[in-house]
């Protein structure tokens, strides 16, 4: 439940936003994607072989080699899918065909492919803050074309367990099996059958009722690096957003814990405390021959190291950034890596005091910090909230930002030599979606979503049964030009992405399932 002070700002900004968003677009495309498709699409069969071959050439240590074997592409959380196909024209016009999943999947949050035709999802991730919660989290294997369920493994029923139910991420190991962390649990599922192969209870520095180990990332040596987010206790608010909705908020919650776990035996190899609550996911990369873990918190930005030979986690006391947030800004989202730079979108929690910014910090010299306010420093709506982490394009040297409450999306050019960031383009549009990048360098496409004209800030921030509609968007990543836009659907689930699939398909996740989308040149 939103705090009353936030609700007042939402209400005062509603009229302004209704007129601002109405000016963004027309009423959407006339093309009816459902009627035009008239059934499920197997995708472009001629593209699948090339997409699979491209995936086998990618370097994805710790993850299954696939179009998207990790929740957001890789350990560096780039949201960059170079082997995915956008089959529409880069010059337009394009049309978007649509098909609803045959079965229902409440609270679907991540969707990953293994081999072509093998599609997995996590669900039960979006419970209401109070009252009876849907069963979950769960993992399901579904038909990639029709959305029909093949199997579903339910991992928890919060009504029975009484535990904090938050989000569960999705990653696929090189052997095809699936590690899933939730609450204080870690399980391994058989990727073929859904059977639970292993389970352990995860130790935390926070009280068990205030700990949710939702952040799973795999280090280059294959070790699982798992971190929890915490909530202030006592508190009975459910969902991931309880991390800041519980009394006292994220600043009053306990510090997080990082665990290093063997992916085969599930032996806990080491653990280390994070001084503050690291609400958002960590990122892993290799720097100067060492495995580095970057974790922004509600107060500071930290670096940890994982030494696979000594099997030890350590905190880098020389890389602690006390001023990565400007006054009034809130926690950074999951960082991305661009060369020597760690790039982080800030205002991961709502604020009425400062606009969002993209911040870059040198891995080699933490005194080197650069930032840009892509949407300006004013708050015309009265609030900034940028929960989707910034996407990173290592080939174009660009990062991408979205602030759902400032109702803007931006592409940012980053000169890594001079550390100068400049806004390449901005687009009006309120989105709760993660940004994702697809295709080859010369035809890079950015996938996102945009709320329908007239959506108010109050509607946009309604996390349970939001009343507005949203459409999928594919943009030219270099210019921000709209290449394709879908019909308007139920809004995407909070902090999901337009997940790529084999054959040029994309999966749009909403509260009761998903929609398969296929952009194609207009006929």
Coordinates of N, CA and C in Angstrom, one line a residue, residues 339-502:
X339 N 32.5 -1.7 -20.5 CA 33.9 -1.5 -20.4 C 34.4 -1.5 -19.0
X340 N 35.1 -0.4 -18.6 CA 35.6 -0.2 -17.3 C 34.6 0.4 -16.4
X341 N 33.4 0.7 -16.9 CA 32.4 1.4 -16.1 C 31.3 0.6 -15.6
X342 N 30.9 0.8 -14.4 CA 29.7 0.2 -13.8 C 28.6 1.3 -13.9
X343 N 27.5 1.0 -14.6 CA 26.5 1.9 -14.9 C 25.2 1.6 -14.1
X344 N 24.6 2.5 -13.4 CA 23.5 2.2 -12.6 C 22.4 3.3 -12.7
X345 N 21.2 2.9 -12.9 CA 20.0 3.8 -12.9 C 19.6 4.0 -11.4
X346 N 19.4 5.2 -11.0 CA 19.0 5.5 -9.6 C 17.5 5.9 -9.6
X347 N 17.0 6.0 -8.3 CA 15.6 6.2 -8.0 C 14.8 4.9 -8.3
X348 N 15.4 3.8 -7.8 CA 14.8 2.5 -7.8 C 13.6 2.4 -6.9
X349 N 13.5 3.3 -5.9 CA 12.3 3.5 -5.1 C 11.7 4.8 -5.4
X350 N 10.4 5.0 -5.1 CA 9.8 6.3 -5.4 C 10.4 7.4 -4.6
X351 N 10.5 8.6 -5.2 CA 10.9 9.8 -4.5 C 10.2 11.0 -5.0
X352 N 9.9 12.0 -4.1 CA 9.4 13.3 -4.5 C 10.4 14.4 -4.4
X353 N 11.7 14.0 -4.2 CA 12.7 15.0 -3.9 C 13.7 15.2 -5.0
X354 N 13.9 14.3 -5.9 CA 14.9 14.4 -7.0 C 14.6 13.6 -8.2
X355 N 15.0 14.1 -9.4 CA 14.8 13.3 -10.6 C 15.7 12.2 -10.7
X356 N 15.4 11.2 -11.6 CA 16.3 10.1 -11.7 C 17.5 10.4 -12.6
X357 N 18.6 9.7 -12.4 CA 19.8 9.9 -13.2 C 20.4 8.5 -13.5
X358 N 21.3 8.6 -14.5 CA 22.1 7.4 -14.8 C 23.5 7.8 -14.3
X359 N 24.1 6.9 -13.5 CA 25.4 7.1 -12.9 C 26.4 6.1 -13.3
X360 N 27.6 6.5 -13.7 CA 28.6 5.6 -14.1 C 29.9 5.8 -13.2
X361 N 30.4 4.7 -12.7 CA 31.6 4.7 -11.8 C 32.6 3.8 -12.4
X362 N 33.9 4.3 -12.4 CA 35.0 3.5 -12.9 C 35.3 2.3 -12.0
X363 N 35.5 1.1 -12.6 CA 35.9 0.0 -11.8 C 37.3 0.1 -11.3
X364 N 38.1 0.8 -12.1 CA 39.6 0.9 -11.8 C 39.8 2.0 -10.8
X365 N 39.0 3.1 -10.8 CA 39.2 4.3 -10.0 C 37.9 4.8 -9.5
X366 N 37.5 4.4 -8.3 CA 36.2 4.7 -7.8 C 36.0 6.2 -7.5
X367 N 37.0 7.0 -7.6 CA 36.8 8.5 -7.5 C 36.3 9.1 -8.8
X368 N 36.3 8.3 -9.9 CA 35.8 8.7 -11.2 C 34.3 8.4 -11.3
X369 N 33.5 9.4 -11.1 CA 32.0 9.2 -11.2 C 31.4 10.3 -12.1
X370 N 30.6 9.8 -13.0 CA 29.9 10.7 -13.9 C 28.4 10.4 -13.9
X371 N 27.6 11.4 -14.2 CA 26.1 11.2 -14.2 C 25.5 12.0 -15.2
X372 N 24.3 11.6 -15.5 CA 23.4 12.4 -16.4 C 22.0 12.3 -16.0
X373 N 21.3 13.4 -16.1 CA 19.8 13.5 -15.8 C 19.2 13.5 -17.2
X374 N 18.8 12.4 -17.8 CA 18.3 12.4 -19.2 C 17.0 13.1 -19.4
X375 N 16.2 13.2 -18.3 CA 14.9 13.9 -18.4 C 14.9 15.2 -17.7
X376 N 16.1 15.7 -17.4 CA 16.1 17.0 -16.6 C 16.0 16.8 -15.1
X377 N 16.2 17.9 -14.4 CA 16.2 17.8 -12.9 C 14.9 18.2 -12.3
X378 N 14.0 18.7 -13.1 CA 12.7 19.1 -12.5 C 11.8 17.9 -12.4
X379 N 10.8 18.0 -11.6 CA 9.8 17.0 -11.4 C 8.4 17.5 -11.7
X380 N 8.1 17.6 -13.0 CA 6.8 18.2 -13.3 C 5.6 17.4 -12.8
X381 N 5.8 16.1 -12.6 CA 4.7 15.3 -12.1 C 4.7 15.2 -10.6
X382 N 5.7 15.7 -9.9 CA 5.8 15.6 -8.5 C 6.5 14.3 -8.0
X383 N 6.9 13.4 -8.9 CA 7.5 12.2 -8.4 C 8.3 11.5 -9.5
X384 N 9.4 10.9 -9.0 CA 10.3 10.1 -9.9 C 10.3 8.7 -9.4
X385 N 10.2 7.7 -10.3 CA 10.4 6.3 -9.9 C 10.9 5.6 -11.1
X386 N 12.1 5.0 -11.0 CA 12.7 4.4 -12.2 C 13.2 3.0 -11.8
X387 N 12.2 2.1 -11.5 CA 12.6 0.7 -11.1 C 13.2 -0.1 -12.1
X388 N 12.9 0.0 -13.4 CA 13.6 -0.8 -14.4 C 15.1 -0.5 -14.5
X389 N 15.9 -1.5 -14.4 CA 17.4 -1.2 -14.5 C 17.7 -0.7 -16.0
X390 N 18.7 0.0 -16.1 CA 19.1 0.5 -17.4 C 19.7 -0.6 -18.3
X391 N 19.3 -0.7 -19.5 CA 19.9 -1.7 -20.4 C 21.2 -1.1 -20.9
X392 N 22.2 -2.0 -21.2 CA 23.5 -1.6 -21.6 C 23.8 -2.3 -23.0
X393 N 24.3 -1.4 -23.9 CA 24.7 -1.9 -25.3 C 26.2 -1.8 -25.4
X394 N 27.0 -2.8 -25.2 CA 28.4 -2.7 -25.3 C 29.0 -2.4 -26.7
X395 N 28.2 -2.7 -27.7 CA 28.7 -2.5 -29.1 C 28.4 -1.0 -29.5
X396 N 27.2 -0.5 -29.1 CA 26.9 0.9 -29.5 C 27.4 1.9 -28.4
X397 N 27.9 1.4 -27.3 CA 28.3 2.2 -26.2 C 27.2 3.1 -25.8
X398 N 26.0 2.5 -25.6 CA 24.9 3.3 -25.2 C 24.2 2.6 -23.9
X399 N 23.5 3.4 -23.1 CA 22.7 2.9 -22.1 C 21.3 3.5 -22.2
X400 N 20.3 2.8 -21.6 CA 19.0 3.2 -21.9 C 18.3 3.3 -20.5
X401 N 17.5 4.4 -20.4 CA 16.9 4.8 -19.1 C 15.4 4.9 -19.3
X402 N 14.6 4.6 -18.2 CA 13.2 4.8 -18.2 C 12.7 5.2 -16.8
X403 N 11.9 6.2 -16.7 CA 11.4 6.7 -15.5 C 9.9 6.6 -15.6
X404 N 9.2 5.7 -14.9 CA 7.8 5.5 -15.1 C 7.0 6.6 -14.6
X405 N 7.5 7.3 -13.6 CA 6.7 8.4 -13.0 C 7.0 9.8 -13.7
X406 N 8.1 9.9 -14.3 CA 8.4 11.1 -15.2 C 7.9 10.8 -16.6
X407 N 7.5 9.6 -16.8 CA 6.9 9.2 -18.1 C 7.8 9.4 -19.3
X408 N 9.0 9.0 -19.2 CA 10.0 9.2 -20.3 C 10.8 8.0 -20.4
X409 N 11.3 7.8 -21.7 CA 12.3 6.7 -22.0 C 13.4 7.5 -22.8
X410 N 14.7 7.0 -22.6 CA 15.8 7.7 -23.2 C 16.9 6.7 -23.6
X411 N 17.6 7.1 -24.7 CA 18.8 6.5 -25.1 C 20.0 7.4 -24.8
X412 N 21.0 6.9 -24.2 CA 22.1 7.8 -23.8 C 23.4 7.3 -24.4
X413 N 24.2 8.1 -25.1 CA 25.5 7.8 -25.6 C 26.5 8.0 -24.5
X414 N 27.5 7.1 -24.5 CA 28.5 7.1 -23.4 C 29.9 7.1 -24.1
X415 N 30.6 8.2 -24.0 CA 32.0 8.2 -24.5 C 32.9 7.7 -23.3
X416 N 33.3 6.4 -23.4 CA 34.0 5.8 -22.3 C 35.4 6.4 -22.1
X417 N 36.0 7.0 -23.1 CA 37.3 7.6 -22.9 C 37.2 8.9 -22.1
X418 N 36.2 9.7 -22.5 CA 36.1 11.0 -21.8 C 35.2 11.0 -20.6
X419 N 34.4 9.9 -20.5 CA 33.4 9.7 -19.4 C 32.2 10.6 -19.6
X420 N 32.1 11.2 -20.8 CA 30.9 12.1 -21.1 C 29.7 11.2 -21.5
X421 N 28.6 11.5 -20.9 CA 27.3 10.9 -21.3 C 26.4 12.0 -21.9
X422 N 25.7 11.7 -22.9 CA 24.9 12.7 -23.6 C 23.6 12.0 -24.0
X423 N 22.5 12.7 -23.9 CA 21.2 12.1 -24.3 C 21.1 12.1 -25.8
X424 N 21.0 10.9 -26.3 CA 20.8 10.7 -27.8 C 19.4 11.0 -28.2
X425 N 18.4 10.5 -27.4 CA 17.0 10.7 -27.8 C 16.2 10.5 -26.5
X426 N 15.0 11.1 -26.5 CA 14.0 10.8 -25.5 C 12.6 10.5 -26.2
X427 N 11.8 9.7 -25.5 CA 10.5 9.4 -26.0 C 9.5 9.5 -24.9
X428 N 8.4 10.2 -25.1 CA 7.3 10.2 -24.1 C 6.7 8.9 -24.0
X429 N 6.5 8.4 -22.8 CA 5.9 7.1 -22.6 C 6.1 6.6 -21.2
X430 N 5.1 6.3 -20.5 CA 5.2 5.7 -19.1 C 5.3 4.2 -19.2
X431 N 6.4 3.7 -18.6 CA 6.6 2.2 -18.7 C 7.1 1.7 -17.4
X432 N 6.6 0.5 -17.0 CA 7.1 -0.2 -15.8 C 8.0 -1.4 -16.3
X433 N 8.3 -1.4 -17.6 CA 9.0 -2.5 -18.2 C 10.5 -2.3 -18.1
X434 N 11.2 -3.4 -18.0 CA 12.7 -3.4 -18.3 C 12.9 -3.1 -19.8
X435 N 14.0 -2.5 -20.1 CA 14.4 -2.3 -21.5 C 15.2 -3.5 -22.0
X436 N 15.1 -3.9 -23.2 CA 15.8 -5.0 -23.8 C 16.3 -4.7 -25.2
X437 N 17.5 -5.3 -25.5 CA 18.1 -5.0 -26.8 C 18.2 -6.3 -27.6
X438 N 17.9 -6.2 -28.9 CA 17.9 -7.3 -29.8 C 18.6 -7.1 -31.1
X439 N 19.2 -8.2 -31.6 CA 19.7 -8.1 -33.0 C 21.1 -7.6 -33.2
X440 N 21.5 -7.6 -34.5 CA 22.9 -7.2 -34.8 C 23.1 -5.7 -34.6
X441 N 24.4 -5.3 -34.6 CA 24.8 -4.0 -34.3 C 24.2 -3.0 -35.3
X442 N 24.2 -3.4 -36.6 CA 23.7 -2.4 -37.6 C 22.2 -2.3 -37.6
X443 N 21.5 -3.1 -36.9 CA 20.0 -3.0 -36.8 C 19.6 -3.3 -35.4
X444 N 20.1 -2.6 -34.5 CA 19.8 -2.8 -33.1 C 18.4 -2.3 -32.7
X445 N 17.6 -3.1 -32.0 CA 16.3 -2.8 -31.7 C 16.1 -2.8 -30.2
X446 N 15.4 -1.8 -29.6 CA 15.1 -1.7 -28.2 C 13.7 -2.1 -28.0
X447 N 13.4 -3.0 -27.1 CA 12.1 -3.4 -26.8 C 11.6 -2.9 -25.5
X448 N 10.4 -2.4 -25.4 CA 9.9 -1.8 -24.2 C 8.4 -1.8 -24.2
X449 N 7.8 -1.0 -23.4 CA 6.3 -0.9 -23.4 C 5.9 0.5 -23.1
X450 N 4.7 0.9 -23.4 CA 4.2 2.3 -23.1 C 2.7 2.2 -22.7
X451 N 2.4 3.0 -21.7 CA 1.0 3.0 -21.2 C 0.2 3.8 -22.2
X452 N -1.1 3.5 -22.2 CA -2.0 4.2 -23.2 C -2.2 5.7 -22.8
X453 N -2.5 6.5 -23.8 CA -2.7 7.9 -23.6 C -3.8 8.1 -22.5
X454 N -3.6 9.1 -21.6 CA -4.5 9.4 -20.6 C -4.3 8.7 -19.3
X455 N -3.3 7.8 -19.2 CA -3.0 7.1 -18.0 C -2.5 8.1 -16.9
X456 N -3.0 8.1 -15.8 CA -2.6 9.0 -14.7 C -1.5 8.3 -13.9
X457 N -0.8 9.1 -13.1 CA 0.2 8.6 -12.2 C -0.3 7.7 -11.2
X458 N -1.5 8.0 -10.7 CA -2.1 7.2 -9.7 C -2.4 5.8 -10.2
X459 N -2.9 5.8 -11.5 CA -3.2 4.5 -12.1 C -1.9 3.7 -12.3
X460 N -0.9 4.4 -12.8 CA 0.4 3.7 -13.1 C 1.0 3.1 -11.9
X461 N 0.8 3.7 -10.7 CA 1.4 3.2 -9.5 C 0.5 2.2 -8.7
X462 N -0.6 1.9 -9.3 CA -1.5 0.9 -8.6 C -1.0 -0.5 -9.0
X463 N -0.3 -1.1 -8.0 CA 0.4 -2.4 -8.3 C -0.6 -3.6 -8.3
X464 N -1.8 -3.5 -7.7 CA -2.7 -4.6 -7.7 C -3.9 -4.2 -8.6
X465 N -4.1 -5.0 -9.7 CA -5.2 -4.8 -10.6 C -5.1 -3.4 -11.2
X466 N -4.0 -3.0 -11.8 CA -3.9 -1.7 -12.4 C -5.0 -1.5 -13.5
X467 N -5.6 -0.3 -13.6 CA -6.8 -0.2 -14.5 C -6.4 0.3 -15.9
X468 N -5.2 0.6 -16.2 CA -4.8 1.1 -17.5 C -4.4 0.0 -18.4
X469 N -4.1 0.4 -19.7 CA -3.6 -0.6 -20.7 C -2.2 -0.2 -21.2
X470 N -1.6 -1.1 -21.8 CA -0.2 -0.8 -22.2 C 0.1 -1.6 -23.5
X471 N 1.0 -1.0 -24.3 CA 1.3 -1.7 -25.6 C 2.8 -2.0 -25.6
X472 N 3.2 -3.0 -26.3 CA 4.6 -3.3 -26.6 C 5.2 -2.4 -27.7
X473 N 6.4 -2.0 -27.5 CA 7.1 -1.1 -28.5 C 8.4 -1.7 -28.9
X474 N 8.7 -1.5 -30.1 CA 10.1 -1.8 -30.6 C 10.6 -0.5 -31.3
X475 N 11.8 -0.1 -30.8 CA 12.4 1.2 -31.2 C 13.7 1.0 -31.9
X476 N 14.1 1.9 -32.8 CA 15.4 1.9 -33.3 C 16.3 2.4 -32.1
X477 N 17.2 1.5 -31.6 CA 18.0 1.8 -30.4 C 18.8 3.1 -30.6
X478 N 19.3 3.3 -31.8 CA 20.2 4.5 -32.0 C 19.4 5.8 -32.0
X479 N 18.2 5.8 -32.5 CA 17.4 7.0 -32.8 C 16.2 7.2 -31.9
X480 N 15.7 6.1 -31.4 CA 14.4 6.2 -30.6 C 13.2 6.1 -31.5
X481 N 13.3 6.0 -32.8 CA 12.2 6.0 -33.7 C 11.4 4.7 -33.4
X482 N 10.1 4.8 -33.4 CA 9.2 3.7 -33.2 C 9.1 2.8 -34.5
X483 N 9.5 1.6 -34.4 CA 9.5 0.7 -35.5 C 8.2 -0.1 -35.6
X484 N 7.7 -0.5 -34.4 CA 6.5 -1.3 -34.3 C 5.8 -1.1 -33.0
X485 N 4.5 -1.2 -33.0 CA 3.8 -1.1 -31.7 C 2.6 -2.0 -31.8
X486 N 2.4 -2.7 -30.7 CA 1.3 -3.7 -30.6 C 0.0 -3.0 -30.3
X487 N -1.1 -3.8 -30.3 CA -2.4 -3.3 -29.7 C -2.2 -3.0 -28.2
X488 N -3.1 -2.3 -27.6 CA -3.1 -2.1 -26.2 C -3.7 -3.3 -25.4
X489 N -2.9 -3.8 -24.5 CA -3.3 -5.0 -23.7 C -3.4 -4.6 -22.2
X490 N -3.7 -5.6 -21.4 CA -3.5 -5.4 -19.9 C -2.0 -5.1 -19.7
X491 N -1.8 -4.3 -18.7 CA -0.4 -3.8 -18.5 C 0.6 -5.0 -18.2
X492 N 1.8 -4.8 -18.7 CA 2.8 -5.8 -18.3 C 3.0 -5.9 -16.8
X493 N 3.4 -7.0 -16.4 CA 3.7 -7.1 -14.9 C 4.9 -6.3 -14.6
X494 N 4.9 -5.7 -13.4 CA 6.0 -4.8 -13.0 C 7.4 -5.4 -13.1
X495 N 8.2 -4.6 -13.8 CA 9.7 -5.0 -13.9 C 9.9 -6.3 -14.7
X496 N 9.0 -6.5 -15.7 CA 9.3 -7.6 -16.6 C 9.8 -7.0 -17.9
X497 N 10.3 -7.8 -18.8 CA 10.8 -7.3 -20.1 C 10.1 -8.0 -21.2
X498 N 10.2 -7.4 -22.4 CA 9.6 -8.0 -23.6 C 10.6 -9.2 -24.0
X499 N 10.3 -10.4 -23.5 CA 11.3 -11.4 -23.6 C 11.3 -12.0 -25.0
X500 N 12.5 -12.2 -25.6 CA 12.6 -12.7 -26.9 C 12.5 -14.2 -26.9
X501 N 11.9 -14.7 -28.0 CA 11.8 -16.1 -28.3 C 12.3 -16.5 -29.6
X502 N 12.5 -17.8 -29.9 CA 12.9 -18.3 -31.2 C 11.9 -18.0 -32.3

